[in-house]
Amino acid sequence: MKPHKPIGGRLAFLDWTRGLAALIMLQGHSFHSFASKDLREGGAYVLSQFVGGIVPAIFLFLTGVTMAFLMDGRERRGVAPAARVADSLKRAGYLLGLAFVIRFQMWLFALPYSPWTDLLRVDVLNCMGFGLALMSVMAVFPTRERARLCAILGLAIAAAAPLISMADWSAAPEFLRAYIVPDYRFFSFFPWAAFLAFGLSVGSILRLIDREQLQRSLQWSAVAGIVLVMGGQYAANLPYTLYSKSDFWLNSPWLILIKLGVILVILPFAYLWTEFGVRGFSWIRQMGTTSLLVYWVHIELVYGRWLGGYKESLSVAQTVAVAAAVILLMVGLSVARTRWTEWFGGLSFFWGHEPKNVPASGD
């Protein structure tokens, strides 16, 4: 029997998918920050924000894939279960620590107009770090078992989200509620961490198959994605529900499954594009390899005080121009960071340099 050779290294289609999410994020945040208030009921703005709704889900999902690669790699090297959990906790702590560093930097740069409560805001990186810390126990299980358990865990988190919303959290500190309870203002564990669990499952499956099996697996991914999108939409429109109270855009399990389906369709498209479409340099994939840095810098640029005179005052055409300029700047920054890594190696760690044996984390 031919020995199994797990898929490893940087998978181009995962980097490209992450870069696509970064591209959608940049345009969405540009419209959110700079579009005039009287345009916010119009088609361009609504479309921009609607498409942008998939971005956090993609980043969380790909972060789960990254963690699955890390867990499987440690397992294959014979690392003890407790040590594998510790390694996973370190990765989660890195992301959570970076989330607080970014939040502190934004608060500091916005003084004296930023309240101290901004430091406690739960953003997508907070959700990543917190969620992965709780899921680090999955490193105890073998990869095949982890693929199954994490799929079940993702479904459980999605299904529990409306119940968490209905529970009485009045006695809990607001800081804790922000991490746990669904809220339009935050990226809480319920339901967003479901994408981390699904990513852990899919990442484990990727490590269980050979590279020769990748195409067929991605074909099934496309089929599963279409079924999830159509099935989720159908179920969401049924006149009855298991929940006495549920908000589709906040905590609906069907919305989670629809977004998961979209991701599962994007992955095979990204594979086809990177394998048979684009040749040479891909600026979308380039952004995907440095997504942490792109996220950090663009947040300050778009929402900080640097371009304050243009906030909420631009026409659609002007906002598109600003978005294009931001995208070009981030591509340039990404290329510069890659060159810096090539020249100076380990000195780039502060900027989120990823281990060479796994894809870069999403954010």
Coordinates of C-alpha atoms in Angstrom, one line a residue, residues 36-280:
S36 CA -22.2 59.8 2.5
K37 CA -25.1 59.2 5.0
D38 CA -27.7 59.9 2.4
L39 CA -26.4 57.1 0.2
R40 CA -26.8 54.4 2.9
E41 CA -30.2 53.2 1.7
G42 CA -28.9 53.0 -1.9
G43 CA -28.0 50.0 -3.9
A44 CA -24.2 50.4 -4.0
Y45 CA -23.8 50.8 -0.3
V46 CA -26.3 48.0 0.6
L47 CA -24.6 45.7 -1.9
S48 CA -21.2 46.5 -0.5
Q49 CA -22.2 45.7 3.1
F50 CA -24.2 42.6 2.1
V51 CA -21.3 41.0 0.3
G52 CA -19.0 42.1 3.2
G53 CA -21.1 39.9 5.5
I54 CA -19.2 36.8 4.3
V55 CA -15.8 38.1 5.3
P56 CA -15.6 37.3 9.0
A57 CA -17.0 33.9 8.3
I58 CA -14.2 33.2 5.7
F59 CA -11.5 34.4 8.1
L60 CA -12.8 32.4 11.0
F61 CA -13.2 29.3 8.8
L62 CA -9.6 29.5 7.5
T63 CA -8.2 30.1 10.9
G64 CA -9.9 26.8 11.9
V65 CA -8.2 25.1 8.9
T66 CA -4.9 26.5 10.0
M67 CA -5.3 25.2 13.5
A68 CA -6.3 21.8 12.2
F69 CA -3.1 21.7 10.2
L70 CA -1.1 22.6 13.3
M71 CA -2.9 19.9 15.4
D72 CA -2.3 17.2 12.8
G73 CA 1.3 18.2 12.3
R74 CA 2.0 17.8 16.1
E75 CA 0.2 14.5 16.2
R76 CA 2.2 13.1 13.2
R77 CA 5.4 14.1 15.0
G78 CA 4.4 12.1 18.0
V79 CA 3.7 15.0 20.4
A80 CA 1.8 14.0 23.5
P81 CA -1.9 15.0 23.6
A82 CA -1.3 17.5 26.6
A83 CA 1.5 19.1 24.7
R84 CA -0.6 19.4 21.6
V85 CA -3.3 21.2 23.6
A86 CA -0.6 23.5 25.0
D87 CA 0.6 24.3 21.5
S88 CA -3.0 25.1 20.4
L89 CA -3.5 27.3 23.4
K90 CA -0.3 29.2 22.5
R91 CA -1.6 29.9 19.0
A92 CA -5.0 31.0 20.4
G93 CA -3.2 33.2 23.0
Y94 CA -1.1 34.8 20.2
L95 CA -4.3 35.8 18.3
L96 CA -6.0 37.0 21.4
G97 CA -3.0 39.0 22.5
L98 CA -2.7 40.6 19.0
A99 CA -6.4 41.5 19.2
F100 CA -5.8 43.5 22.4
V101 CA -2.6 45.1 21.0
I102 CA -4.5 46.3 17.9
R103 CA -7.4 47.6 20.1
F104 CA -5.0 49.4 22.4
Q105 CA -3.2 51.0 19.4
M106 CA -6.4 52.3 17.9
W107 CA -7.6 53.6 21.3
L108 CA -4.2 55.4 21.9
F109 CA -4.2 57.0 18.4
A110 CA -7.7 58.2 18.9
L111 CA -7.1 60.0 22.2
P112 CA -8.6 62.2 23.6
Y113 CA -11.8 61.2 21.8
S114 CA -11.8 57.5 22.5
P115 CA -13.4 56.1 25.7
W116 CA -11.6 53.5 27.6
T117 CA -14.4 51.0 26.9
D118 CA -13.1 50.8 23.4
L119 CA -10.4 48.6 24.8
L120 CA -12.9 45.9 25.6
R121 CA -14.6 45.7 22.2
V122 CA -14.9 42.2 21.0
D123 CA -13.7 42.1 17.3
V124 CA -13.1 39.2 15.0
L125 CA -9.6 38.6 16.3
N126 CA -11.0 38.4 19.9
C127 CA -13.4 35.7 18.7
M128 CA -10.7 33.8 17.0
G129 CA -8.4 33.7 20.0
F130 CA -11.2 33.0 22.5
G131 CA -12.9 30.4 20.3
L132 CA -9.6 28.6 19.5
A133 CA -8.7 28.6 23.2
L134 CA -11.9 26.8 24.1
M135 CA -11.5 24.4 21.1
S136 CA -7.8 23.6 21.9
V137 CA -9.1 20.4 23.6
M138 CA -9.8 19.0 20.2
A139 CA -6.0 18.5 19.8
V140 CA -6.4 15.5 22.1
F141 CA -8.3 13.5 19.5
P142 CA -6.8 11.9 16.4
T143 CA -7.3 13.8 13.2
R144 CA -10.0 11.5 11.8
E145 CA -12.0 11.7 15.0
R146 CA -11.4 15.5 15.1
A147 CA -12.9 16.0 11.7
R148 CA -16.2 14.4 12.8
L149 CA -16.3 16.0 16.3
C150 CA -15.6 19.5 15.0
A151 CA -18.4 19.2 12.4
I152 CA -20.8 18.3 15.2
L153 CA -19.4 21.1 17.4
G154 CA -20.0 23.6 14.6
L155 CA -23.6 22.5 14.2
A156 CA -24.1 22.6 18.0
I157 CA -22.8 26.2 18.3
A158 CA -25.0 27.3 15.4
A159 CA -28.1 25.6 16.8
A160 CA -27.5 27.0 20.3
A161 CA -27.1 30.6 19.3
P162 CA -30.9 31.5 19.5
L163 CA -31.1 29.7 22.9
I164 CA -28.2 31.8 24.2
S165 CA -29.9 34.9 23.0
M166 CA -33.1 34.0 24.8
A167 CA -31.4 33.2 28.1
D168 CA -31.3 35.8 30.9
W169 CA -27.8 37.4 31.0
S170 CA -28.7 40.4 33.0
A171 CA -26.5 39.3 36.0
A172 CA -23.5 38.6 33.8
P173 CA -20.8 41.3 33.3
E174 CA -21.1 43.2 30.0
F175 CA -17.6 42.1 29.1
L176 CA -18.6 38.4 29.4
R177 CA -21.8 38.9 27.5
A178 CA -19.9 40.5 24.6
Y179 CA -17.8 37.3 24.2
I180 CA -20.7 34.9 24.6
V181 CA -24.1 36.4 23.6
P182 CA -25.0 37.2 20.0
D183 CA -24.9 40.9 19.4
Y184 CA -24.8 43.0 16.2
R185 CA -22.0 45.1 17.8
F186 CA -19.6 42.2 18.5
F187 CA -18.2 38.9 17.2
S188 CA -19.4 36.7 20.0
F189 CA -18.7 33.0 20.4
F190 CA -22.3 32.2 19.5
P191 CA -22.8 31.9 16.6
W192 CA -19.5 33.1 15.0
A193 CA -17.2 30.3 16.5
A194 CA -19.2 27.8 14.5
F195 CA -17.0 28.8 11.5
L196 CA -13.9 28.0 13.6
A197 CA -15.2 24.5 14.3
F198 CA -16.2 23.9 10.7
G199 CA -12.8 25.1 9.6
L200 CA -11.2 22.6 12.1
S201 CA -13.2 19.9 10.5
V202 CA -12.4 20.7 6.9
G203 CA -8.7 21.3 7.7
S204 CA -8.6 17.8 9.3
I205 CA -10.2 16.3 6.2
L206 CA -7.6 18.0 4.1
R207 CA -4.8 16.4 6.1
L208 CA -6.4 13.0 5.7
I209 CA -6.4 13.0 1.9
D210 CA -3.6 12.9 -0.6
R211 CA -2.9 15.7 -3.0
E212 CA -4.2 13.5 -5.8
Q213 CA -7.5 13.3 -4.0
L214 CA -7.8 17.1 -3.6
Q215 CA -9.7 17.8 -6.8
R216 CA -12.4 15.2 -6.2
S217 CA -12.8 16.4 -2.6
L218 CA -13.2 20.0 -3.8
Q219 CA -15.9 18.8 -6.2
W220 CA -17.8 17.4 -3.3
S221 CA -17.2 20.6 -1.5
A222 CA -19.0 22.5 -4.2
V223 CA -21.9 20.1 -4.2
A224 CA -22.2 20.3 -0.4
G225 CA -22.0 24.1 -0.5
I226 CA -24.8 24.4 -3.0
V227 CA -26.9 22.0 -1.0
L228 CA -26.3 24.0 2.2
V229 CA -27.1 27.3 0.5
M230 CA -30.3 26.0 -1.0
G231 CA -31.3 24.0 2.0
G232 CA -30.6 26.8 4.4
Q233 CA -32.6 29.3 2.4
Y234 CA -35.5 26.9 2.2
A235 CA -35.5 26.1 5.9
A236 CA -35.2 29.8 6.8
N237 CA -38.4 30.5 4.8
L238 CA -40.5 27.8 6.5
P239 CA -43.5 29.2 8.4
Y240 CA -42.6 27.3 11.6
T241 CA -39.4 27.1 13.7
L242 CA -38.0 25.2 16.7
Y243 CA -37.2 28.5 18.5
S244 CA -39.7 30.8 20.1
K245 CA -37.5 33.8 19.2
S246 CA -34.8 34.0 16.5
D247 CA -33.3 36.8 14.5
F248 CA -32.1 35.6 11.1
W249 CA -29.4 38.2 10.6
L250 CA -28.1 37.8 14.2
N251 CA -28.3 34.2 15.4
S252 CA -30.1 32.0 12.9
P253 CA -28.5 28.6 12.4
W254 CA -29.7 28.7 8.8
L255 CA -27.7 31.8 8.1
I256 CA -24.6 30.1 9.5
L257 CA -25.2 27.1 7.2
I258 CA -25.8 29.4 4.2
K259 CA -22.5 31.2 4.8
L260 CA -20.7 27.9 5.2
G261 CA -22.2 26.8 1.9
V262 CA -20.9 29.9 0.2
I263 CA -17.4 29.2 1.6
L264 CA -17.5 25.6 0.4
V265 CA -18.3 26.9 -3.1
I266 CA -15.6 29.5 -3.0
L267 CA -12.9 26.9 -2.1
P268 CA -13.1 24.9 -5.4
F269 CA -13.4 28.1 -7.4
A270 CA -10.2 29.3 -5.7
Y271 CA -8.5 26.0 -6.5
L272 CA -9.4 26.1 -10.2
W273 CA -8.3 29.8 -10.4
T274 CA -5.0 29.2 -8.8
E275 CA -4.2 25.9 -10.5
F276 CA -5.5 26.6 -14.0
G277 CA -6.3 30.3 -14.3
V278 CA -3.8 32.8 -13.0
R279 CA -0.1 32.5 -13.9
G280 CA 2.7 34.2 -12.1

